[in-house]
């Protein structure tokens, strides 16, 4: 669905209203402002699609701004991963910017605040300050340092910056209103001392600005017109505006903060902090483990940028937080892969099928369509021989009349090949079937147009020729959490819901065209699902990840429960 096909979301409505009131369209400017303290996840994907989608819709620049004001948690690795993910989603930022680029300007403004008497250095400890905060119904108590002279404040603030004090000795606070009904307005912190090396500014700074102070001013410096954030910042808007009031120059664009609901996805967690725990405690193999809700995990799983963009557009932008079922995302993935993924044959739980009337040593290359959804995808050749693998599940010795796969005495079609009839089985001493013997109708070759090939046969099964089969490691994933909302109960550790069976590794047998498959390629293993080549593939082994099944099997399981 493109934005043209649906009604405006409430953010677009706000922009339309601003334009109608005379805001110039060429002044529209957006940003996506990640903190580089982890990898981006599916929730961020929604925010990226929203901001960059607005950029495309209004032909406006969108900045990628790293909100790097907390040196303790931020790293270059995360910056690189974020850039890779935004690009992979298909978006181009106008400028790559860093809140840390504005440290000097922010500092200079803070000095202006002190001179205007709207900021002061508080020398109390954090416990004391917390005690004085009051409650939403009781006003706070003023700090004994609130009325320090401008000179003393300036001197202390300079010394803070010069590194003369240890962490926690002083903070710079905005002087607003200790009785405000909005607790965030009760003299919020602007700077804290942190003797910590920053991934970009190194040891140049030992005081760092707080989010509320840095964010709006960064928006202003970049002349962002609409600063979109998630709902937990609703109460921060008053502070955002207060800071701007102190520095705003009427000739410039005044940024507007507007909030939308965080997007949460079922059966997973969307919080960098929690995803980091999964990585550090080795519940997954890394940030890009295909079970992770990270963008890099989804990419490795085989989800496509188009599917994720379409998902973001489908769930839209909301004013209330809700849990989106992961099946909606999987639907979008299937829909895109159905269009683009070449069809191939692979057998994942093999049993041998011998075509007893097919000459030993003979092979034949049959034509197979690559993608019935895409004519331009063309055809390929697949080898047929006397010994084939089929799925164990596709054979039943004693089947009833509703079973349309292979059984004894009945016919079934081998996809792209011949019609065969089950004749007998060979079993081991424990009664397990080790071989199925069948005969084929020599005139029934698919696509030959012969009368025999056109016979109506109820079932078609897939197969792979044994001597030509390519072995592969196939990783089958299930949901990482058994609970729909593992994060939903504050008293329960989300990790207690980890699904112990979220990964199964098996050996699959693939048609030989997949011998040269390369990292990132998507395929539909016919009748089984969508799979992609994993980056662990090398000259020795091919590794496939199961992206998603052909149908939503969970819906069935859950409706039975
Ligand atoms: P996390 O708790 O996972 O670290 P965050 O909000 O702290 O999330 P940021 O890097 O600060 O992460 O977020 C960058 C942008 O992405 C912000 O504008 C934020 O509001 C938005 N965002 C983060 N999580 C979601 C989500 N689940 N749904 C929609 N937008 C989100
Ligand atoms: Mg954050």
Coordinates of C-alpha atoms and ligand atoms in Angstrom, one line a residue:
X1 CA 0.0 0.0 0.0
X2 CA 1.5 3.4 -0.9
X3 CA 0.7 6.5 1.1
X4 CA -1.4 7.7 -1.8
X5 CA -3.8 4.8 -1.4
X6 CA -4.9 5.5 2.2
X7 CA -6.2 8.3 4.3
X8 CA -3.8 10.6 6.1
X9 CA -2.4 9.5 9.4
X10 CA -2.6 11.9 12.2
X11 CA 1.0 13.1 11.8
X12 CA 0.4 13.8 8.1
X13 CA -2.7 15.6 9.1
X14 CA -0.7 17.9 11.5
X15 CA 1.7 18.6 8.6
X16 CA -1.2 19.3 6.2
X17 CA -2.7 21.7 8.7
X18 CA 0.6 23.5 9.1
X19 CA 0.9 23.8 5.3
X20 CA -2.6 25.1 5.1
X21 CA -1.8 27.7 7.7
X22 CA 1.0 29.0 5.5
X23 CA 4.1 26.9 6.6
X24 CA 6.3 26.7 3.5
X25 CA 6.6 23.2 2.1
X26 CA 10.3 23.7 1.4
X27 CA 10.9 24.3 5.1
X28 CA 9.7 20.9 6.0
X29 CA 12.5 18.9 7.5
X30 CA 12.6 15.6 9.5
X31 CA 15.1 13.5 11.3
X32 CA 15.5 10.0 12.6
X33 CA 17.4 10.2 15.9
X34 CA 18.7 6.9 17.2
X35 CA 20.9 6.6 20.2
X36 CA 23.9 4.4 19.1
X37 CA 23.6 2.2 22.2
X38 CA 22.5 -1.0 20.3
X39 CA 21.2 -2.3 17.1
X40 CA 17.9 -1.0 15.6
X41 CA 14.8 -3.2 16.0
X42 CA 11.5 -3.6 14.3
X43 CA 10.1 -0.7 16.4
X44 CA 12.7 1.6 15.0
X45 CA 11.9 0.4 11.6
X46 CA 8.4 1.9 12.1
X47 CA 10.0 5.2 13.1
X48 CA 12.4 5.1 10.1
X49 CA 9.5 4.4 7.7
X50 CA 7.5 7.2 9.2
X51 CA 10.2 9.9 9.1
X52 CA 11.7 8.9 5.7
X53 CA 8.3 8.2 4.3
X54 CA 7.3 11.8 5.2
X55 CA 10.5 13.0 3.5
X56 CA 9.6 11.2 0.3
X57 CA 5.9 12.3 0.4
X58 CA 6.8 16.0 0.9
X59 CA 10.1 15.9 -0.9
X60 CA 11.8 17.1 2.3
X61 CA 15.2 16.3 3.6
X62 CA 15.5 13.7 6.5
X63 CA 18.6 13.8 8.7
X64 CA 20.1 10.8 10.4
X65 CA 21.1 12.2 13.7
X66 CA 22.9 10.1 16.3
X67 CA 21.7 11.1 19.7
X68 CA 25.1 10.4 21.3
X69 CA 25.0 12.2 24.6
X70 CA 25.6 9.3 26.9
X71 CA 29.2 8.2 26.3
X72 CA 29.0 5.3 28.7
X73 CA 26.7 3.2 26.4
X74 CA 27.6 4.3 22.9
X75 CA 29.9 2.8 20.4
X76 CA 31.1 3.1 16.8
X77 CA 30.0 -0.4 16.1
X78 CA 26.4 0.7 16.7
X79 CA 26.7 3.8 14.6
X80 CA 27.9 1.6 11.7
X81 CA 25.1 -1.0 12.2
X82 CA 22.5 1.7 12.3
X83 CA 23.7 3.3 9.0
X84 CA 23.8 -0.1 7.3
X85 CA 20.2 -0.9 8.5
X86 CA 18.7 2.4 7.4
X87 CA 20.3 2.1 4.0
X88 CA 19.2 -1.5 3.7
X89 CA 15.6 -0.5 4.4
X90 CA 16.0 1.6 1.2
X91 CA 16.2 5.1 2.6
X92 CA 18.7 7.9 2.0
X93 CA 19.4 10.5 4.6
X94 CA 20.2 14.1 3.7
X95 CA 22.9 14.6 6.4
X96 CA 24.6 12.3 8.8
X97 CA 24.8 14.3 12.1
X98 CA 25.7 13.8 15.7
X99 CA 24.3 15.5 18.8
X100 CA 28.0 15.5 19.9
X101 CA 28.7 18.0 17.0
X102 CA 26.7 20.5 19.0
X103 CA 28.4 20.2 22.4
X104 CA 30.1 23.6 22.0
X105 CA 26.9 25.3 20.9
X106 CA 25.0 23.7 23.7
X107 CA 27.6 24.8 26.2
X108 CA 27.5 28.4 24.9
X109 CA 23.8 28.5 25.2
X110 CA 24.0 27.1 28.7
X111 CA 26.2 30.0 29.6
X112 CA 23.6 32.4 28.2
X113 CA 21.0 30.6 30.4
X114 CA 23.1 31.2 33.4
X115 CA 23.6 34.9 32.5
X116 CA 19.8 35.2 32.0
X117 CA 19.3 33.7 35.5
X118 CA 17.5 30.6 34.1
X119 CA 20.1 28.0 35.0
X120 CA 22.1 27.3 38.1
X121 CA 24.7 24.9 39.4
X122 CA 23.4 22.7 42.1
X123 CA 26.0 21.1 44.4
X124 CA 23.8 18.6 46.2
X125 CA 23.9 14.8 45.7
X126 CA 21.4 13.0 43.6
X127 CA 19.6 11.6 46.6
X128 CA 19.0 15.0 48.1
X129 CA 17.8 16.3 44.8
X130 CA 15.4 13.4 44.4
X131 CA 14.0 14.0 47.9
X132 CA 13.2 17.6 47.0
X133 CA 11.4 16.7 43.8
X134 CA 8.0 16.5 45.6
X135 CA 5.2 14.4 44.1
X136 CA 2.7 15.2 41.3
X137 CA 0.3 16.6 44.0
X138 CA 2.9 18.2 46.3
X139 CA 5.3 20.9 45.1
X140 CA 9.0 20.3 45.3
X141 CA 11.4 22.2 47.6
X142 CA 13.9 24.6 46.2
X143 CA 17.6 23.7 46.3
X144 CA 19.6 25.8 48.7
X145 CA 21.8 26.6 45.7
X146 CA 18.9 27.8 43.5
X147 CA 19.8 31.5 44.1
X148 CA 23.4 31.4 43.6
X149 CA 24.8 34.5 41.9
X150 CA 25.4 34.6 38.2
X151 CA 29.1 35.0 38.8
X152 CA 29.4 32.0 41.1
X153 CA 27.3 29.9 38.7
X154 CA 29.5 30.9 35.7
X155 CA 32.7 30.1 37.6
X156 CA 31.5 26.7 38.8
X157 CA 30.1 25.8 35.4
X158 CA 33.4 26.7 33.8
X159 CA 35.3 24.5 36.3
X160 CA 32.9 21.7 35.7
X161 CA 33.7 21.8 32.0
X162 CA 37.4 22.1 32.8
X163 CA 37.4 18.8 34.7
X164 CA 38.0 20.2 38.1
X165 CA 35.3 18.1 39.8
X166 CA 34.6 14.4 40.1
X167 CA 31.4 12.8 38.8
X168 CA 28.4 13.8 40.7
X169 CA 29.9 16.8 42.5
X170 CA 27.7 19.4 40.7
X171 CA 25.0 19.5 38.0
X172 CA 23.6 22.4 36.0
X173 CA 19.9 22.8 36.3
X174 CA 17.4 24.9 34.5
X175 CA 15.6 27.2 36.8
X176 CA 11.9 26.7 35.9
X177 CA 9.3 26.0 38.5
X178 CA 9.6 23.7 41.5
X179 CA 5.8 23.7 41.9
X180 CA 4.9 22.8 38.3
X181 CA 2.3 20.1 38.0
X182 CA 4.6 18.6 35.4
X183 CA 7.4 17.1 37.5
X184 CA 9.8 17.4 34.5
X185 CA 9.6 21.1 34.8
X186 CA 10.9 21.1 38.4
X187 CA 14.3 22.4 37.6
X188 CA 15.5 19.6 35.3
X189 CA 19.1 18.7 34.9
X190 CA 20.9 20.1 31.8
X191 CA 24.4 18.8 32.4
X192 CA 26.0 16.2 34.5
X193 CA 29.7 15.5 35.1
X194 CA 30.9 12.3 33.5
X195 CA 34.6 11.6 33.2
X196 CA 34.1 9.2 30.3
X197 CA 35.6 8.9 26.9
X198 CA 33.2 9.6 24.1
X199 CA 33.3 7.6 20.8
X200 CA 33.6 10.8 18.8
X201 CA 34.7 13.6 21.1
X202 CA 37.2 11.5 22.9
X203 CA 38.2 13.2 26.2
X204 CA 37.3 16.7 25.1
X205 CA 34.3 16.8 27.4
X206 CA 33.7 15.7 30.9
X207 CA 30.2 17.3 31.2
X208 CA 27.5 15.9 29.0
X209 CA 24.0 17.4 28.2
X210 CA 20.9 15.5 29.1
X211 CA 18.5 14.2 26.5
X212 CA 15.8 16.9 27.0
X213 CA 18.4 19.7 26.7
X214 CA 20.2 18.3 23.7
X215 CA 17.4 17.0 21.7
X216 CA 15.2 20.1 21.0
X217 CA 18.3 22.3 20.5
X218 CA 19.7 19.8 18.0
X219 CA 16.3 19.9 16.2
X220 CA 16.5 23.6 16.2
X221 CA 20.1 23.8 14.9
X222 CA 19.2 21.4 12.1
X223 CA 16.0 23.4 11.5
X224 CA 13.8 20.3 11.8
X225 CA 10.2 21.3 11.4
X226 CA 8.5 18.3 12.9
X227 CA 10.3 16.3 15.5
X228 CA 8.5 13.0 15.9
X229 CA 9.0 10.8 18.9
X230 CA 7.2 8.1 20.9
X231 CA 4.5 8.7 23.4
X232 CA 6.6 8.5 26.5
X233 CA 7.9 11.9 25.6
X234 CA 4.5 13.5 25.7
X235 CA 5.1 15.1 29.1
X236 CA 8.6 16.2 27.9
X237 CA 7.0 18.4 25.3
X238 CA 6.5 21.3 27.7
X239 CA 10.2 21.2 28.6
X240 CA 11.1 20.9 24.9
X241 CA 9.2 24.1 24.3
X242 CA 10.5 25.9 27.3
X243 CA 14.1 25.3 26.3
X244 CA 13.3 26.5 22.8
X245 CA 11.6 29.6 24.2
X246 CA 14.9 30.7 25.7
X247 CA 16.9 30.6 22.4
X248 CA 14.3 30.9 19.6
X249 CA 14.9 33.5 16.9
X250 CA 11.7 34.4 15.1
X251 CA 13.3 34.3 11.7
X252 CA 13.9 30.6 12.0
X253 CA 11.8 27.5 11.9
X254 CA 10.6 26.5 15.3
X255 CA 10.6 22.7 15.7
X256 CA 7.5 21.0 16.9
X257 CA 7.6 17.9 18.9
X258 CA 4.7 15.5 18.2
X259 CA 4.3 12.0 19.6
X260 CA 3.1 8.7 18.3
X261 CA 2.6 5.3 19.9
X262 CA 5.5 2.9 20.2
X263 CA 5.1 -0.2 18.1
X264 CA 5.5 -3.4 19.9
X265 CA 5.5 -6.8 18.2
X266 CA 4.1 -10.0 19.7
X267 CA 6.4 -12.9 20.8
X268 CA 9.4 -10.7 21.0
X269 CA 10.9 -7.8 22.8
X270 CA 11.6 -4.4 21.3
X271 CA 14.0 -2.7 23.6
X272 CA 17.7 -2.3 22.8
X273 CA 18.5 -2.9 26.5
X274 CA 16.7 -6.2 26.6
X275 CA 18.0 -7.3 23.2
X276 CA 21.5 -6.5 24.5
X277 CA 20.9 -8.9 27.4
X278 CA 19.9 -11.7 25.0
X279 CA 23.2 -11.1 23.2
X280 CA 25.4 -10.8 26.3
X281 CA 23.9 -13.8 28.0
X282 CA 24.2 -15.8 24.8
X283 CA 20.5 -16.7 24.4
X284 CA 21.1 -15.9 20.8
X285 CA 24.2 -15.9 18.6
X286 CA 24.5 -12.2 18.2
X287 CA 22.6 -9.0 17.3
X288 CA 21.8 -10.5 13.9
X289 CA 20.6 -13.8 15.1
X290 CA 17.7 -14.6 12.8
X291 CA 15.4 -14.9 15.8
X292 CA 16.0 -11.4 16.9
X293 CA 13.6 -8.5 16.3
X294 CA 16.5 -6.4 15.2
X295 CA 16.6 -5.2 11.6
X296 CA 19.9 -7.1 11.1
X297 CA 18.2 -10.2 12.5
X298 CA 15.3 -9.8 10.2
X299 CA 17.6 -9.3 7.2
X300 CA 19.5 -12.5 8.1
X301 CA 16.3 -14.3 8.6
X302 CA 15.4 -13.5 5.0
X303 CA 12.8 -10.7 5.5
X304 CA 13.0 -8.1 2.8
X305 CA 13.1 -4.3 3.0
X306 CA 9.9 -4.1 1.0
X307 CA 8.1 -6.5 3.4
X308 CA 9.2 -4.4 6.4
X309 CA 8.3 -1.1 4.8
X310 CA 4.9 -2.6 3.8
X311 CA 4.4 -3.9 7.4
X312 CA 5.1 -0.4 8.8
X313 CA 2.6 1.1 6.4
X314 CA 0.0 -1.6 7.1
X315 CA 0.1 -1.1 10.9
X316 CA 0.3 2.6 10.4
X317 CA 0.8 5.2 13.0
X318 CA -1.2 5.2 16.2
X319 CA -1.9 7.4 19.2
X320 CA -2.2 4.4 21.6
X321 CA 0.4 1.7 22.2
X322 CA -0.7 -1.7 21.2
X323 CA 0.8 -5.1 20.5
X324 CA 0.9 -6.0 16.8
X325 CA 0.8 -9.7 16.1
X326 CA 3.9 -11.0 14.5
X327 CA 1.7 -12.8 12.0
X328 CA 1.0 -9.5 10.3
X329 CA 4.7 -9.0 9.7
X330 CA 5.0 -12.6 8.5
X331 CA 2.1 -12.1 6.1
X332 CA 4.0 -9.1 4.6
X333 CA 7.1 -11.2 4.3
X334 CA 5.3 -14.0 2.5
X335 CA 3.5 -11.6 0.2
X336 CA 6.8 -10.1 -1.0
X337 CA 8.7 -13.3 -1.2
X338 CA 5.9 -14.9 -3.2
X339 CA 6.6 -12.2 -5.9
X340 CA 10.4 -12.4 -5.9
X341 CA 11.6 -15.8 -4.6
X342 CA 12.6 -18.4 -7.2
X343 CA 11.0 -21.8 -6.7
X344 CA 13.3 -24.7 -6.1
X345 CA 12.9 -28.3 -4.8
X346 CA 14.4 -29.4 -1.5
X347 CA 13.7 -32.3 0.8
X348 CA 14.2 -31.8 4.5
X349 CA 13.1 -35.1 5.9
X350 CA 14.1 -37.6 3.3
X351 CA 13.0 -41.1 2.5
X352 CA 14.3 -42.9 -0.6
X353 CA 12.0 -43.5 -3.6
X354 CA 13.2 -46.0 -6.3
X355 CA 11.5 -45.8 -9.7
X356 CA 11.9 -49.5 -10.5
X357 CA 11.1 -49.2 -14.2
X358 CA 13.5 -46.3 -14.8
X359 CA 16.8 -47.5 -16.2
X360 CA 19.7 -47.6 -13.8
X361 CA 22.4 -45.1 -14.6
X362 CA 20.0 -42.9 -16.8
X363 CA 19.5 -39.3 -16.0
X364 CA 17.4 -36.7 -17.7
X365 CA 17.2 -32.9 -17.3
X366 CA 13.7 -31.6 -17.0
X367 CA 12.5 -28.0 -17.4
X368 CA 11.2 -26.3 -14.4
X369 CA 9.6 -22.8 -14.1
X370 CA 11.5 -20.5 -11.7
X371 CA 8.6 -18.4 -10.6
X372 CA 5.0 -18.7 -11.8
X373 CA 4.4 -15.2 -10.3
X374 CA 7.0 -13.7 -12.5
X375 CA 7.3 -14.7 -16.2
X376 CA 10.6 -13.0 -16.6
X377 CA 12.2 -15.3 -14.1
X378 CA 12.4 -18.0 -16.8
X379 CA 13.2 -21.7 -16.5
X380 CA 15.9 -23.9 -15.2
X381 CA 16.8 -27.6 -15.6
X382 CA 16.6 -30.1 -12.9
X383 CA 18.0 -33.7 -13.0
X384 CA 15.8 -36.7 -12.7
X385 CA 17.0 -40.2 -12.1
X386 CA 16.0 -43.7 -10.8
X387 CA 16.7 -42.8 -7.1
X388 CA 14.9 -39.8 -5.5
X389 CA 14.4 -38.3 -2.1
X390 CA 10.9 -37.4 -1.1
X391 CA 9.6 -36.1 2.2
X392 CA 8.8 -38.9 4.7
X393 CA 5.5 -37.0 5.3
X394 CA 4.5 -37.4 1.6
X395 CA 4.1 -41.2 1.9
X396 CA 1.6 -43.2 3.9
X397 CA 1.5 -47.0 3.7
X398 CA -2.1 -47.3 4.7
X399 CA -3.9 -44.2 3.6
X400 CA -7.5 -43.4 3.4
X401 CA -9.2 -42.0 0.3
X402 CA -8.7 -38.4 1.4
X403 CA -4.9 -38.8 1.3
X404 CA -3.6 -37.4 -2.0
X405 CA 0.1 -37.9 -1.6
X406 CA 2.0 -41.1 -2.3
X407 CA 0.6 -44.4 -1.1
X408 CA 0.6 -47.9 -2.4
X409 CA -1.5 -48.6 -5.5
X410 CA -2.3 -45.0 -6.2
X411 CA -0.9 -42.4 -8.5
X412 CA 0.7 -39.1 -7.7
X413 CA 2.6 -36.6 -9.8
X414 CA 6.2 -35.8 -9.2
X415 CA 6.5 -32.0 -9.6
X416 CA 7.9 -31.1 -13.0
X417 CA 8.5 -34.8 -13.8
X418 CA 6.3 -37.9 -14.1
X419 CA 3.2 -39.6 -12.7
X420 CA 4.2 -42.5 -10.5
X421 CA 2.4 -45.2 -8.7
X422 CA 3.5 -46.6 -5.3
X423 CA 4.2 -50.4 -5.5
X424 CA 5.9 -51.6 -2.3
X425 CA 8.1 -50.6 0.7
X426 CA 11.3 -51.9 2.2
X427 CA 11.6 -51.8 6.0
X428 CA 14.4 -52.2 8.5
X429 CA 14.3 -54.7 11.4
X430 CA 12.4 -52.1 13.5
X431 CA 9.7 -51.6 10.9
X432 CA 10.8 -48.2 9.7
X433 CA 10.4 -47.6 6.0
X434 CA 13.8 -47.3 4.3
X435 CA 12.8 -47.4 0.7
X436 CA 9.6 -46.9 -1.3
X437 CA 9.4 -48.6 -4.7
X438 CA 7.3 -47.1 -7.4
X439 CA 6.8 -47.3 -11.2
X440 CA 6.4 -44.3 -13.5
X441 CA 4.2 -43.7 -16.5
X442 CA 6.8 -43.3 -19.2
X443 CA 4.5 -41.0 -21.3
X444 CA 3.5 -38.7 -18.5
X445 CA 6.3 -36.1 -18.5
X446 CA 5.1 -32.8 -17.3
X447 CA 4.9 -30.1 -20.0
X448 CA 5.2 -32.7 -22.8
X449 CA 1.5 -32.1 -23.8
X450 CA 1.0 -35.9 -24.1
X451 CA -2.4 -37.3 -23.2
X452 CA -0.8 -39.2 -20.3
X453 CA 0.8 -36.0 -18.9
X454 CA -2.6 -34.2 -19.0
X455 CA -4.3 -36.8 -16.9
X456 CA -6.0 -35.4 -13.8
X457 CA -4.0 -36.5 -10.7
X458 CA -5.1 -35.1 -7.3
X459 CA -1.7 -34.9 -5.7
X460 CA 1.7 -33.4 -6.6
X461 CA 4.8 -33.9 -4.4
X462 CA 8.3 -32.5 -4.7
X463 CA 11.5 -34.6 -4.9
X464 CA 15.3 -34.4 -5.4
X465 CA 17.5 -36.8 -7.4
X466 CA 19.7 -38.7 -4.9
X467 CA 22.9 -38.7 -7.0
X468 CA 22.6 -35.0 -7.8
X469 CA 21.4 -33.8 -4.4
X470 CA 23.4 -31.0 -2.7
X471 CA 23.5 -31.3 1.1
X472 CA 22.9 -28.2 3.2
X473 CA 22.6 -27.3 6.8
X474 CA 19.1 -25.9 7.3
X475 CA 18.2 -23.9 10.3
X476 CA 14.5 -24.0 11.3
X477 CA 13.5 -21.2 13.6
X478 CA 10.5 -20.9 15.9
X479 CA 9.5 -17.9 17.9
X480 CA 12.1 -16.8 20.5
X481 CA 9.4 -16.4 23.2
X482 CA 6.5 -18.6 24.0
X483 CA 4.6 -15.7 25.5
X484 CA 2.7 -13.3 23.3
X485 CA 4.0 -10.4 25.4
X486 CA 7.1 -11.5 27.2
X487 CA 7.7 -7.9 28.3
X488 CA 4.2 -7.3 29.5
X489 CA 4.5 -8.1 33.2
X490 CA 6.9 -6.1 35.3
X491 CA 7.1 -8.8 37.9
X492 CA 8.2 -11.5 35.5
X493 CA 11.6 -11.7 33.9
X494 CA 11.0 -11.7 30.1
X495 CA 13.7 -14.3 29.8
X496 CA 11.6 -16.8 31.6
X497 CA 9.5 -17.0 28.4
X498 CA 12.4 -17.9 26.1
X499 CA 11.3 -20.8 23.9
X500 CA 13.9 -23.6 24.5
X501 CA 13.1 -25.0 21.0
X502 CA 13.5 -21.9 18.9
X503 CA 16.2 -23.4 16.7
X504 CA 16.4 -26.8 15.1
X505 CA 19.3 -27.6 12.8
X506 CA 18.8 -30.3 10.2
X507 CA 20.4 -31.6 7.0
X508 CA 18.4 -30.9 3.8
X509 CA 18.9 -32.3 0.3
X510 CA 18.6 -29.6 -2.4
X511 CA 18.4 -29.7 -6.2
X512 CA 21.9 -29.0 -7.7
X513 CA 21.0 -25.5 -9.0
X514 CA 21.5 -24.4 -5.4
X515 CA 25.1 -25.4 -5.3
X516 CA 26.1 -21.9 -6.2
X517 CA 23.6 -20.1 -4.0
X518 CA 25.1 -17.0 -2.3
X519 CA 24.5 -15.2 1.0
X520 CA 21.3 -13.3 1.1
X521 CA 19.5 -15.0 -1.8
X522 CA 15.8 -15.9 -1.2
X523 CA 14.1 -19.1 -2.4
X524 CA 10.9 -20.8 -2.0
X525 CA 11.4 -24.5 -1.2
X526 CA 8.3 -25.7 -2.9
X527 CA 5.6 -26.9 -0.5
X528 CA 7.8 -26.1 2.5
X529 CA 8.3 -22.4 2.8
X530 CA 10.7 -19.5 2.1
X531 CA 14.4 -19.9 2.9
X532 CA 17.4 -17.8 2.4
X533 CA 21.1 -18.4 2.2
X534 CA 22.9 -17.6 5.5
X535 CA 26.2 -15.7 5.8
X536 CA 27.8 -18.8 7.4
X537 CA 27.8 -20.4 3.9
X538 CA 31.3 -21.1 2.6
X539 CA 33.2 -23.4 0.2
X540 CA 32.6 -26.3 2.5
X541 CA 29.0 -25.9 3.5
X542 CA 25.8 -24.3 2.4
X543 CA 23.6 -23.0 5.2
X544 CA 19.9 -22.0 4.8
X545 CA 17.7 -20.2 7.2
X546 CA 14.0 -20.8 7.2
X547 CA 12.4 -17.4 6.7
X548 CA 8.7 -18.3 7.1
X549 CA 6.4 -21.1 6.2
X550 CA 4.0 -20.9 3.3
X551 CA 1.0 -20.5 5.6
X552 CA 0.4 -19.2 9.1
X553 CA 0.6 -22.5 11.1
X554 CA 0.5 -20.6 14.4
X555 CA -2.9 -19.2 13.7
X556 CA -4.2 -22.8 13.6
X557 CA -2.4 -23.8 16.7
X558 CA -3.5 -20.8 18.7
X559 CA -7.2 -21.1 17.6
X560 CA -7.2 -24.7 18.9
X561 CA -5.8 -23.7 22.3
Ligands
LIG1 P1 15.0 1.4 23.0 O1 14.3 1.4 24.3 O2 14.8 0.2 22.2 O3 16.4 1.8 23.2 P2 14.6 4.1 22.2 O4 13.4 4.8 22.0 O5 15.4 4.4 23.5 O6 14.3 2.5 22.2 P3 16.2 5.5 20.3 O7 17.4 5.1 19.7 O8 16.2 6.6 21.3 O9 15.6 4.2 21.0 O10 15.1 5.7 19.2 C1 15.2 6.3 18.0 C2 13.8 6.7 17.5 O11 13.1 5.5 17.3 C3 13.1 7.5 18.5 O12 12.4 8.5 17.8 C4 12.1 6.5 19.1 O13 11.0 7.2 19.6 C5 11.8 5.6 18.0 N1 11.4 4.3 18.5 C6 12.1 3.5 19.3 N2 11.4 2.4 19.6 C7 10.2 2.4 18.9 C8 9.1 1.6 18.8 N3 9.0 0.4 19.4 N4 8.1 2.0 17.9 C9 8.2 3.1 17.3 N5 9.3 3.9 17.3 C10 10.3 3.6 18.2
LIG2 MG1 16.7 5.8 24.1

